[in-house]
CSV table of C-alpha atoms and ligand atoms in Angstrom, one decimal:
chain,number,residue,atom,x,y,z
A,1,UNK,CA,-12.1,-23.0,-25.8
A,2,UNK,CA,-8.8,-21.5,-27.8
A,3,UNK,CA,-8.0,-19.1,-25.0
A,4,UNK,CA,-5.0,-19.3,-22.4
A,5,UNK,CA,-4.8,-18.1,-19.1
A,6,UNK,CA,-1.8,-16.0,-18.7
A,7,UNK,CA,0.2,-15.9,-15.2
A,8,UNK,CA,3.8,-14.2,-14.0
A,9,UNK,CA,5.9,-16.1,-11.7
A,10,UNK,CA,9.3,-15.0,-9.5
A,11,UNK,CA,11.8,-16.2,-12.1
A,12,UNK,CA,15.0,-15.3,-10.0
A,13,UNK,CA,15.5,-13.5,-6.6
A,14,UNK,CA,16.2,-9.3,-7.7
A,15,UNK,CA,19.8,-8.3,-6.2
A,16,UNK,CA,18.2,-5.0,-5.1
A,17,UNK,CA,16.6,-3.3,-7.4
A,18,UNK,CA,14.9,-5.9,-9.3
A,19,UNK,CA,14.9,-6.8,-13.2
A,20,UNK,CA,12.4,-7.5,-15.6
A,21,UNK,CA,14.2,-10.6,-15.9
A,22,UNK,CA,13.5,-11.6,-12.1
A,23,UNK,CA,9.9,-11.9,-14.0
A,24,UNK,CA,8.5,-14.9,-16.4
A,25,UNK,CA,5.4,-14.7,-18.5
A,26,UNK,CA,4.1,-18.4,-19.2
A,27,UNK,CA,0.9,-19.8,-20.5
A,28,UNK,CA,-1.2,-22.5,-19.1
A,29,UNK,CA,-4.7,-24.1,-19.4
A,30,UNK,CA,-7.7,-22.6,-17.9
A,31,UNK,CA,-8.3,-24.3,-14.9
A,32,UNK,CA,-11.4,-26.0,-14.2
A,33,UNK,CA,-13.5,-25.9,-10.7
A,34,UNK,CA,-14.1,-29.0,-9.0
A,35,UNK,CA,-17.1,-29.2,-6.5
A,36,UNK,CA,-17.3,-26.5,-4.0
A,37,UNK,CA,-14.9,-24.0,-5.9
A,38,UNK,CA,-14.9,-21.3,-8.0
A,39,UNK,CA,-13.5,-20.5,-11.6
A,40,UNK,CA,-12.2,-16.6,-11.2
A,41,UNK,CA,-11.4,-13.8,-14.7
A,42,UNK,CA,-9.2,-11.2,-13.2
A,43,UNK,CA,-10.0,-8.1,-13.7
A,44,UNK,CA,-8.0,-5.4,-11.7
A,45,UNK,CA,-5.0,-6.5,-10.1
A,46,UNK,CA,-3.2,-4.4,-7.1
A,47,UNK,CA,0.4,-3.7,-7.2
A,48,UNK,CA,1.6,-3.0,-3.8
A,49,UNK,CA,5.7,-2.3,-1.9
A,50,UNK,CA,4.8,-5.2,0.2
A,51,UNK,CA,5.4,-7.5,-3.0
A,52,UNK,CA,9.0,-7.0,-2.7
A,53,UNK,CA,9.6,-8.3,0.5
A,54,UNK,CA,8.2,-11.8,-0.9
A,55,UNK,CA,10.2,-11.9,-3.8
A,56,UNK,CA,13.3,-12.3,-1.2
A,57,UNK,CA,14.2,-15.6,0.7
A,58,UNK,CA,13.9,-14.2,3.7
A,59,UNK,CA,12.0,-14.5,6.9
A,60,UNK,CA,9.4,-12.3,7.3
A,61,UNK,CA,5.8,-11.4,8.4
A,62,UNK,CA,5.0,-13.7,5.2
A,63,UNK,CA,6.1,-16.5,3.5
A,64,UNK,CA,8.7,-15.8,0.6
A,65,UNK,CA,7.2,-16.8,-2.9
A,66,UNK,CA,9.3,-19.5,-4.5
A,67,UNK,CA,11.1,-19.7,-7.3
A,68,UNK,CA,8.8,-20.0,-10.3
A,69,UNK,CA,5.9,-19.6,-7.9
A,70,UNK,CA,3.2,-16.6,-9.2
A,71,UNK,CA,3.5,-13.9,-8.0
A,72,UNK,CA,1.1,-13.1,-5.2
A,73,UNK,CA,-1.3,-9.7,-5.0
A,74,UNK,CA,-4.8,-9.4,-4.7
A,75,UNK,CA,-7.3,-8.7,-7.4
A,76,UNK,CA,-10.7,-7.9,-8.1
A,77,UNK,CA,-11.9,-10.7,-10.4
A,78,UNK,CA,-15.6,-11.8,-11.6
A,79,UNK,CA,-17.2,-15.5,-11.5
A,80,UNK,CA,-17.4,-17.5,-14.4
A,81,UNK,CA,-17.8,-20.7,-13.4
A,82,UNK,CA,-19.3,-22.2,-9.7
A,83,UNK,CA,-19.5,-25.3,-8.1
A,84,UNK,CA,-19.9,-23.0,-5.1
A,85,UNK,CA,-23.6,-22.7,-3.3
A,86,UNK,CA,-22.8,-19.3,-2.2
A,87,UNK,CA,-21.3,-17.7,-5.5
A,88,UNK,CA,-22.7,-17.4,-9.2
A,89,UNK,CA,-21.4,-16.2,-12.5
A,90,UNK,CA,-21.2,-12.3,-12.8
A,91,UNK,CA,-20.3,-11.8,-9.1
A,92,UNK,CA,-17.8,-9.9,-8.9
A,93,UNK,CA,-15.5,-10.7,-5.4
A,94,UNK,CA,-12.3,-9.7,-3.8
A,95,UNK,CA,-9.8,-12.0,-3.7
A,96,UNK,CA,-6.1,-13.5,-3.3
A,97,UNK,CA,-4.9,-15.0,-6.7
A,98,UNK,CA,-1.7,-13.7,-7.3
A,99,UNK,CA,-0.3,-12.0,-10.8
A,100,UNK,CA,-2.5,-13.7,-13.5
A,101,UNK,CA,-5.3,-14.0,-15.5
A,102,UNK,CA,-7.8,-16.9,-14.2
A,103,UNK,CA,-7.8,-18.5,-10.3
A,104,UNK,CA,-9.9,-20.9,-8.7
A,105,UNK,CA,-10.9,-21.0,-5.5
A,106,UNK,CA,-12.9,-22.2,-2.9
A,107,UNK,CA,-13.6,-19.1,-1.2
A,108,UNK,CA,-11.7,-19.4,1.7
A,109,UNK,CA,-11.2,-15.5,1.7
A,110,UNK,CA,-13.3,-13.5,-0.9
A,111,UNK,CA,-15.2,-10.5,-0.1
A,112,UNK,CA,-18.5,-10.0,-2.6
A,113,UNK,CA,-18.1,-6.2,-4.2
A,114,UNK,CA,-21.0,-4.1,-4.7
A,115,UNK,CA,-20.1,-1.7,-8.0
A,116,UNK,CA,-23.3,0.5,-6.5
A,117,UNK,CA,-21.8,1.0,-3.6
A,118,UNK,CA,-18.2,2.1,-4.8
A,119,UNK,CA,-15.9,1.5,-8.2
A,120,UNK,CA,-14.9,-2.3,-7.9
A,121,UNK,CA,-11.3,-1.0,-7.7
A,122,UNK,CA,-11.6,1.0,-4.6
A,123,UNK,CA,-11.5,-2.5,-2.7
A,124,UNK,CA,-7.7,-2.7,-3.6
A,125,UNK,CA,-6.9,1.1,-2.7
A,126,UNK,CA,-8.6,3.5,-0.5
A,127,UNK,CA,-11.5,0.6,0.5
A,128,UNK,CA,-9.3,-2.2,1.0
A,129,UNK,CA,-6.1,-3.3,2.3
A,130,UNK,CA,-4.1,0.2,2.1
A,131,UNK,CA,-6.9,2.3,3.1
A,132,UNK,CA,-7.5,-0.3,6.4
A,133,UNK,CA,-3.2,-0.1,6.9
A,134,UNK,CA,-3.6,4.4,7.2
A,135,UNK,CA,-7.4,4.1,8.9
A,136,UNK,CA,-5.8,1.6,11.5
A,137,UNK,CA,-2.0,3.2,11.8
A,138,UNK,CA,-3.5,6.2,12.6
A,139,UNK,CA,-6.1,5.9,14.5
A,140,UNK,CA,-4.7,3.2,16.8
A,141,UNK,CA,-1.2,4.3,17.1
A,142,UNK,CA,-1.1,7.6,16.1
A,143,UNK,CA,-3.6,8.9,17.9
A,144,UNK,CA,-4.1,12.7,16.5
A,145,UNK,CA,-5.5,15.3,18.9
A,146,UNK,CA,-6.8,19.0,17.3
A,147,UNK,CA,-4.1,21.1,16.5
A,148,UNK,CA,-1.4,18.2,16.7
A,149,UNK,CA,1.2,18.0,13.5
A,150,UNK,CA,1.2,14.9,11.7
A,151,UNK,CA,3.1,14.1,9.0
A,152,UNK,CA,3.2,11.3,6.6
A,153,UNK,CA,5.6,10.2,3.3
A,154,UNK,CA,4.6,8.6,0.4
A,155,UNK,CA,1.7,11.0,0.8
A,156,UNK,CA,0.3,10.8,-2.6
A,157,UNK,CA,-0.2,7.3,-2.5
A,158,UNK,CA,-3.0,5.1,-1.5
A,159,UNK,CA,-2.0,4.5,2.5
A,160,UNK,CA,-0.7,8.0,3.0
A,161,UNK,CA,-3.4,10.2,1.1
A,162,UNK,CA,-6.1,8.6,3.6
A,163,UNK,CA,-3.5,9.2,6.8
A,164,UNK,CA,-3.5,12.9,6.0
A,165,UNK,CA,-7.2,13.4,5.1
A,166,UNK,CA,-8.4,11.4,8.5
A,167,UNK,CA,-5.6,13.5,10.3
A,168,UNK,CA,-7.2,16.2,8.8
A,169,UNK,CA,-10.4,15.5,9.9
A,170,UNK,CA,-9.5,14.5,13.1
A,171,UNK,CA,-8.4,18.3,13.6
A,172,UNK,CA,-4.9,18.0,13.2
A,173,UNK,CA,-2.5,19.7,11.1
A,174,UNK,CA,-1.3,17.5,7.9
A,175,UNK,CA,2.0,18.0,6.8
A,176,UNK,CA,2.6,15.7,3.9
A,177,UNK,CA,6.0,14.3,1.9
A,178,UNK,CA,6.0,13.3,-1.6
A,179,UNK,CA,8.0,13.4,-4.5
A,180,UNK,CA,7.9,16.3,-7.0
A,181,UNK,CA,5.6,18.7,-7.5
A,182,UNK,CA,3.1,17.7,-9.4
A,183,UNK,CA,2.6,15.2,-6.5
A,184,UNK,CA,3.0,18.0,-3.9
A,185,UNK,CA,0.3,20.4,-5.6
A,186,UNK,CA,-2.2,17.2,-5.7
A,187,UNK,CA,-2.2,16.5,-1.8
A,188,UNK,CA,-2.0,20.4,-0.9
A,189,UNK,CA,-4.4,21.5,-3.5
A,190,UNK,CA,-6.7,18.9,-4.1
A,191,UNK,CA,-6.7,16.9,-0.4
A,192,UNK,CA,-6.5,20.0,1.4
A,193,UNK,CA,-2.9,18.9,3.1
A,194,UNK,CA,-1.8,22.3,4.9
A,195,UNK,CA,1.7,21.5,3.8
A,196,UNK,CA,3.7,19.6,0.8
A,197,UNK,CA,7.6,19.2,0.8
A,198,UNK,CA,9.3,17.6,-1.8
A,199,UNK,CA,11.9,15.1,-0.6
A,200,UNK,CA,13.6,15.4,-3.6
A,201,UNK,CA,14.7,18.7,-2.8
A,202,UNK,CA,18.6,19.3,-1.7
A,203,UNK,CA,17.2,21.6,1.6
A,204,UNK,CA,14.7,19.0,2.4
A,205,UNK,CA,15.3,18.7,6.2
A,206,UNK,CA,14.9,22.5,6.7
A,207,UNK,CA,11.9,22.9,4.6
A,208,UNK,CA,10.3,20.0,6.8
A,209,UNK,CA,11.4,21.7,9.9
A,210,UNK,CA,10.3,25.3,8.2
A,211,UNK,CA,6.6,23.4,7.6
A,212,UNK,CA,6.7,22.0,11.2
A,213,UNK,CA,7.3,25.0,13.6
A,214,UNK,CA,5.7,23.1,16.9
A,215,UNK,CA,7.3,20.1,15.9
A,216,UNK,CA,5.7,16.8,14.8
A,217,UNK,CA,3.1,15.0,17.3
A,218,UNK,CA,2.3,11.9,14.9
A,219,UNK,CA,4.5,10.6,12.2
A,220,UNK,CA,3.0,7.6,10.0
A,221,UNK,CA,6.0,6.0,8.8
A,222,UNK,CA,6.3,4.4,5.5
A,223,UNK,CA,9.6,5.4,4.2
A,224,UNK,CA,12.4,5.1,6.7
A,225,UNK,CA,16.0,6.4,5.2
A,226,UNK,CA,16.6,9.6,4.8
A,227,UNK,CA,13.2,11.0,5.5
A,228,UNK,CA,13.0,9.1,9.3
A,229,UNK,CA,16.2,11.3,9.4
A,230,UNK,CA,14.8,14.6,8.6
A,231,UNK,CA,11.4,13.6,10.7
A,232,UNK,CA,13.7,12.8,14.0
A,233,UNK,CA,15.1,15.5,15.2
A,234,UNK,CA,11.3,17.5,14.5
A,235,UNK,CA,9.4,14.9,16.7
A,236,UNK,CA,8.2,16.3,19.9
A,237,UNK,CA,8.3,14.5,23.3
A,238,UNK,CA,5.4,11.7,23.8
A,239,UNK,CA,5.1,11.7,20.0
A,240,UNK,CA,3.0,8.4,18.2
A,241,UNK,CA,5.2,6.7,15.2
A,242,UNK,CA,3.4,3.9,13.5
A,243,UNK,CA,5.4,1.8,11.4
A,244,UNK,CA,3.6,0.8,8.5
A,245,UNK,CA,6.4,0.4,5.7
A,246,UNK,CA,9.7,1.3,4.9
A,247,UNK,CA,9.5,1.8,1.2
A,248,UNK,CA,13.4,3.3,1.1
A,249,UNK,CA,15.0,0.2,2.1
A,250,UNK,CA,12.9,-2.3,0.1
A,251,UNK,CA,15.4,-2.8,-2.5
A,252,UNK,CA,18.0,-3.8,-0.1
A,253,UNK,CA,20.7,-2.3,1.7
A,254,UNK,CA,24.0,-0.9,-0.4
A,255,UNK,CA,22.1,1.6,-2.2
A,256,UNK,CA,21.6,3.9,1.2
A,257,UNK,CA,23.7,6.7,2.3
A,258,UNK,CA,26.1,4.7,4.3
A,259,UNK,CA,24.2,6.6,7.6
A,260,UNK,CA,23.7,4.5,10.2
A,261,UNK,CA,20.8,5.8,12.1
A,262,UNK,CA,20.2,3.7,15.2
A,263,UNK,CA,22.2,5.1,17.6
A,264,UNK,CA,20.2,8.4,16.9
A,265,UNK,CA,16.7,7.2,16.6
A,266,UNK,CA,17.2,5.1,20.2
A,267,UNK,CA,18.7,8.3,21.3
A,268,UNK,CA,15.5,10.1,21.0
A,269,UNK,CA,13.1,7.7,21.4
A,270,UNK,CA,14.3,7.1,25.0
A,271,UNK,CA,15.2,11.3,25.6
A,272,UNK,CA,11.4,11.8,24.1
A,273,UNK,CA,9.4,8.7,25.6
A,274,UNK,CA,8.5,8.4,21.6
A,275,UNK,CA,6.2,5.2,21.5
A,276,UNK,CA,7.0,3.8,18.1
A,277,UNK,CA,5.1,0.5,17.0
A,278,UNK,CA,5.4,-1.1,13.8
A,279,UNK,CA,2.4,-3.1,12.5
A,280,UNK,CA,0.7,-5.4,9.9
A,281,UNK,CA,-3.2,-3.9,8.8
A,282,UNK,CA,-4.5,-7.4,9.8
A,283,UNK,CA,-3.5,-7.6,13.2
A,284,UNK,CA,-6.5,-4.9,13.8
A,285,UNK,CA,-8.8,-6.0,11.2
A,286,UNK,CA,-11.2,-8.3,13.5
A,287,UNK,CA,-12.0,-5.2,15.5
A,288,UNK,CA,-11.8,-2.4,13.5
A,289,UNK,CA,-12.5,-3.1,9.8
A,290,UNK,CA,-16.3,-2.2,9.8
A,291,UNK,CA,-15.8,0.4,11.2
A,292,UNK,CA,-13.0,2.0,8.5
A,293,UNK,CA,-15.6,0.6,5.8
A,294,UNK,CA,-18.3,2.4,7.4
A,295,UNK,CA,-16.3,6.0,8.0
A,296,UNK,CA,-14.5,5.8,4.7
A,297,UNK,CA,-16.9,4.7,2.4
A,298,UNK,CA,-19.0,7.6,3.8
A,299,UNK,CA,-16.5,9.8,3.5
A,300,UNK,CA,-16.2,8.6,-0.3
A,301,UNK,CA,-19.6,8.9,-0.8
A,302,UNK,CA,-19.9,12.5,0.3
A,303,UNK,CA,-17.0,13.4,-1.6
A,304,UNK,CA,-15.0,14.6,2.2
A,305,UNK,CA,-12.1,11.7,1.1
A,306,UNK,CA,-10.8,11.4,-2.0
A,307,UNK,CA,-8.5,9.3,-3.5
A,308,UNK,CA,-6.5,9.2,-7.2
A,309,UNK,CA,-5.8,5.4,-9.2
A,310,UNK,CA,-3.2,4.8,-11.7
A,311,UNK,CA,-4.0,2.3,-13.9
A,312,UNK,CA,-1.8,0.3,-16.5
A,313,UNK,CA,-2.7,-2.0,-18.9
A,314,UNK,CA,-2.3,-5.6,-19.5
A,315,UNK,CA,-0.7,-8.5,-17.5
A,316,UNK,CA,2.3,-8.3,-19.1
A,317,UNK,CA,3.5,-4.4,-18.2
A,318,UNK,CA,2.8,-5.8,-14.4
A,319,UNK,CA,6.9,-6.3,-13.4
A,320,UNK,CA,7.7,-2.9,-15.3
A,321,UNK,CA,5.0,-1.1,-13.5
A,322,UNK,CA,5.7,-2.8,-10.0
A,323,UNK,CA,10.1,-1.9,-10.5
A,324,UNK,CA,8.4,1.9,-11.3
A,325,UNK,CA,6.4,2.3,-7.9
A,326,UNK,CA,9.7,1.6,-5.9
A,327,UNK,CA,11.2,4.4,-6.9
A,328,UNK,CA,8.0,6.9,-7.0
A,329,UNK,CA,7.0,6.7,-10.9
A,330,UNK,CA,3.2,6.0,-9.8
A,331,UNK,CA,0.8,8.6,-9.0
A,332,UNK,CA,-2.0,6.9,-7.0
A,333,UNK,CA,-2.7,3.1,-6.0
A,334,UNK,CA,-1.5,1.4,-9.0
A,335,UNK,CA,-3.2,-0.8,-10.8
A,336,UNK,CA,-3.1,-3.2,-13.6
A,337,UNK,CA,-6.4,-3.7,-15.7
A,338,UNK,CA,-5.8,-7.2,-16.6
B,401,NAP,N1,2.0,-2.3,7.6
B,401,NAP,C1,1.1,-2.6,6.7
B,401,NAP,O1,0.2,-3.4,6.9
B,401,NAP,C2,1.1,-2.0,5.3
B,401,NAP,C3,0.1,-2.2,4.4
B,401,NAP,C4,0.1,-1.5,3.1
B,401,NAP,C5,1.2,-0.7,2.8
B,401,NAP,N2,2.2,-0.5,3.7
B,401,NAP,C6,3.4,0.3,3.5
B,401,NAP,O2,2.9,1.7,3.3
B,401,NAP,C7,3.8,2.3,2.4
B,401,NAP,C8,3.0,3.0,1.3
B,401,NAP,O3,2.3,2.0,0.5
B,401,NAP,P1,1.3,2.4,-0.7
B,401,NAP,O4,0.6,1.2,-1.0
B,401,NAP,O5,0.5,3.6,-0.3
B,401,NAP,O6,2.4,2.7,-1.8
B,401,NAP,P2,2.5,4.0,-2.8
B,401,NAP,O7,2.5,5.2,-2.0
B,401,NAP,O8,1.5,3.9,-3.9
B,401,NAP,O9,3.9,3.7,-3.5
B,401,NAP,C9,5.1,3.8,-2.9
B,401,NAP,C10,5.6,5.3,-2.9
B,401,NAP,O10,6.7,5.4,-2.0
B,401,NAP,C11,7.5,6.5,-2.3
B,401,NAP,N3,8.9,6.2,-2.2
B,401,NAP,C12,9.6,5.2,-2.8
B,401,NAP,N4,10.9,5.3,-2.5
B,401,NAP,C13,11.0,6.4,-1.6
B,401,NAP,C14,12.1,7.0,-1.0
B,401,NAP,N5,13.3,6.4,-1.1
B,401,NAP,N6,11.9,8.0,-0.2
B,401,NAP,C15,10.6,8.6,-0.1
B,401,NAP,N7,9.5,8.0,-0.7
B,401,NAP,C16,9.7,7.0,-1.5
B,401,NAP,C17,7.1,6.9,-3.7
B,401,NAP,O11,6.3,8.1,-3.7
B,401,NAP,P3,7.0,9.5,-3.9
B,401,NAP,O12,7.1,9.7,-5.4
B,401,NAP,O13,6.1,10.5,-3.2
B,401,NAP,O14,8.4,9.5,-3.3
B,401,NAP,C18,6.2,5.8,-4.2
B,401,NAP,O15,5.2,6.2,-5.1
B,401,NAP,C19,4.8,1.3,1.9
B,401,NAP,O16,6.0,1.4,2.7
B,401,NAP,C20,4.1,0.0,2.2
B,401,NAP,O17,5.0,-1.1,2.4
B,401,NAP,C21,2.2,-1.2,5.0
């Protein structure tokens, strides 16, 4: 066998925004499984914010990857080879191999996909790991009641399309923040969000308080900066905030506005008894993720949630496509078709 497997390691830490220079393409031999492991083709890999936090030394929820370490993510791959009871060639599983073309493994943490169930790439997006971070955010933080006002950023994407259309049908009113319009008609028009404002815009704290007129009850956080600015002043008293990302600040500080919001933010969340919790999607996965497979993949297969993908091709536009989702350039859970 001629053929290489292909991988992408962290070539040098990015200083902010990174380069496609902080990447490395190499070339090594296709591994072969020893007994009880698995020999894994990638197929789809996820690219997804949390990837930047690795790629700094820093401590974190997660382990920094090292220098010339691959990169990690989560793919959907198939079975080629097995020295694994429980696996055989053409299964196609869920797993952790990082950015590259062929993994082993002994199974530790795969999850078999079912392509009559659902397209294998939902288990990346709105069926995996972003769709458990909005179904679990929201529904154990946030808490919507009917008629509340929630609001979510990034709302176009994979974590904040699913917050507003649960919010939605949890009765609440679903105010959602994304970045130009052709993103803003998408989450009004086609996932029924009763509101869309551009952050973009120059007047984009009046048009959010215009498009919140009783004030906001639940905000999902995943942006932080300028937005958590505009959102504070709106939220009302006893208001949820859960903290699931803070995509603005990702690329380091430097490149803000030079605003230092804390004083203001423990201002209100004393003056409004605000209960604001950041989590991690796994810390509620033993108890809630059948659950969110169960209600979502219905939803899915009724057609009551949707969700949009935005795919890219080939290993090797991974780094561009990854720099492009930190500032906005993807419309839907991006993914790379290996
Ligand atoms: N806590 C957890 O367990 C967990 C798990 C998964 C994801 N997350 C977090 O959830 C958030 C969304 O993740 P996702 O996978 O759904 O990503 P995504 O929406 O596909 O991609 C990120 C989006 O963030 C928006 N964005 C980037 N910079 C921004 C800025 N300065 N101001 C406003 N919006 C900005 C862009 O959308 P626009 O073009 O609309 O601005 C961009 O498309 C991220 O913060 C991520 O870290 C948390």
């Amino acid at each position: 066998m001629n053929e290489k497997a292909r991988q992408i390691v962290l070539a040098a830490r990015p200083q902010g925004r990174p380069k496609p220079s902080d990447f490395r393409l190499e070339e090594t031999p296709i591994p072969t499984p020893s007994d009880g492991q698995i020999l894994l083709k990638i197929q789809y890999l996820s690219l997804d914010p949390y990837m930047r936090g690795r790629m700094d030394d820093r401590k974190s929820y997660a382990e920094p990857v090292p220098l010339g370490g691959v990169m990690e993510g989560e793919s959907v791959a198939t079975v080629i080879g097995s020295k694994h009871p429980a696996y055989s060639e053409g299964d196609i599983v869920l797993a952790r191999t990082g950015w590259r073309t062929h993994a082993l493994s002994d199974r530790a943490d795969l999850r078999k996909l079912d392509p009559s169930v659902a397209p294998v790439t939902t288990g990346l997006g709105v069926l995996g790991m972003p769709g458990f971070t909005a179904y679990a955010g929201l529904r154990v933080i946030g808490k919507p009641r009917p008629g509340d006002t929630v609001v979510v950023a990034a709302a176009s994407g994979p974590v904040g399309s699913l917050v507003g259309q649960l919010a939605k049908i949890d009765g609440a009113r679903v105010v959602g923040i994304a970045g130009g319009p052709e993103k803003c008609a998408y989450i009004k028009d086609e996932l029924g969000f009763d509101a869309a404002i551009d952050h973009r815009d120059s007047d984009f704290p009046s048009r959010l308080a215009g498009a919140c007129p009783n004030g906001i009850d639940v905000y999902f956080e995943n942006v932080g900066g300028a937005v958590w600015q505009a959102v504070l002043p709106l939220l009302n008293k006893f208001a949820r905030v859960p903290v699931s990302g803070l995509i603005a600040q990702y690329n380091g500080v430097g490149k803000g506005d030079g605003t230092d919001r804390l004083p203001a933010t423990m201002r209100e969340i004393l003056s409004k008894s605000l209960a604001v919790r950041g989590f991690i999607n796994y810390e509620f996965a033993a108890e809630y993720y059948p659950a969110f497979l169960r209600e979502v993949g219905a939803g899915i297969a009724d057609g009551r949630i949707r969700y949009r993908e935005d795919f890219v091709e080939g290993l090797e536009n991974a780094p561009e496509a990854f720099i492009g989702m930190l500032e906005g350039h993807n419309f839907g859970k991006l993914i790379v078709r290996v």
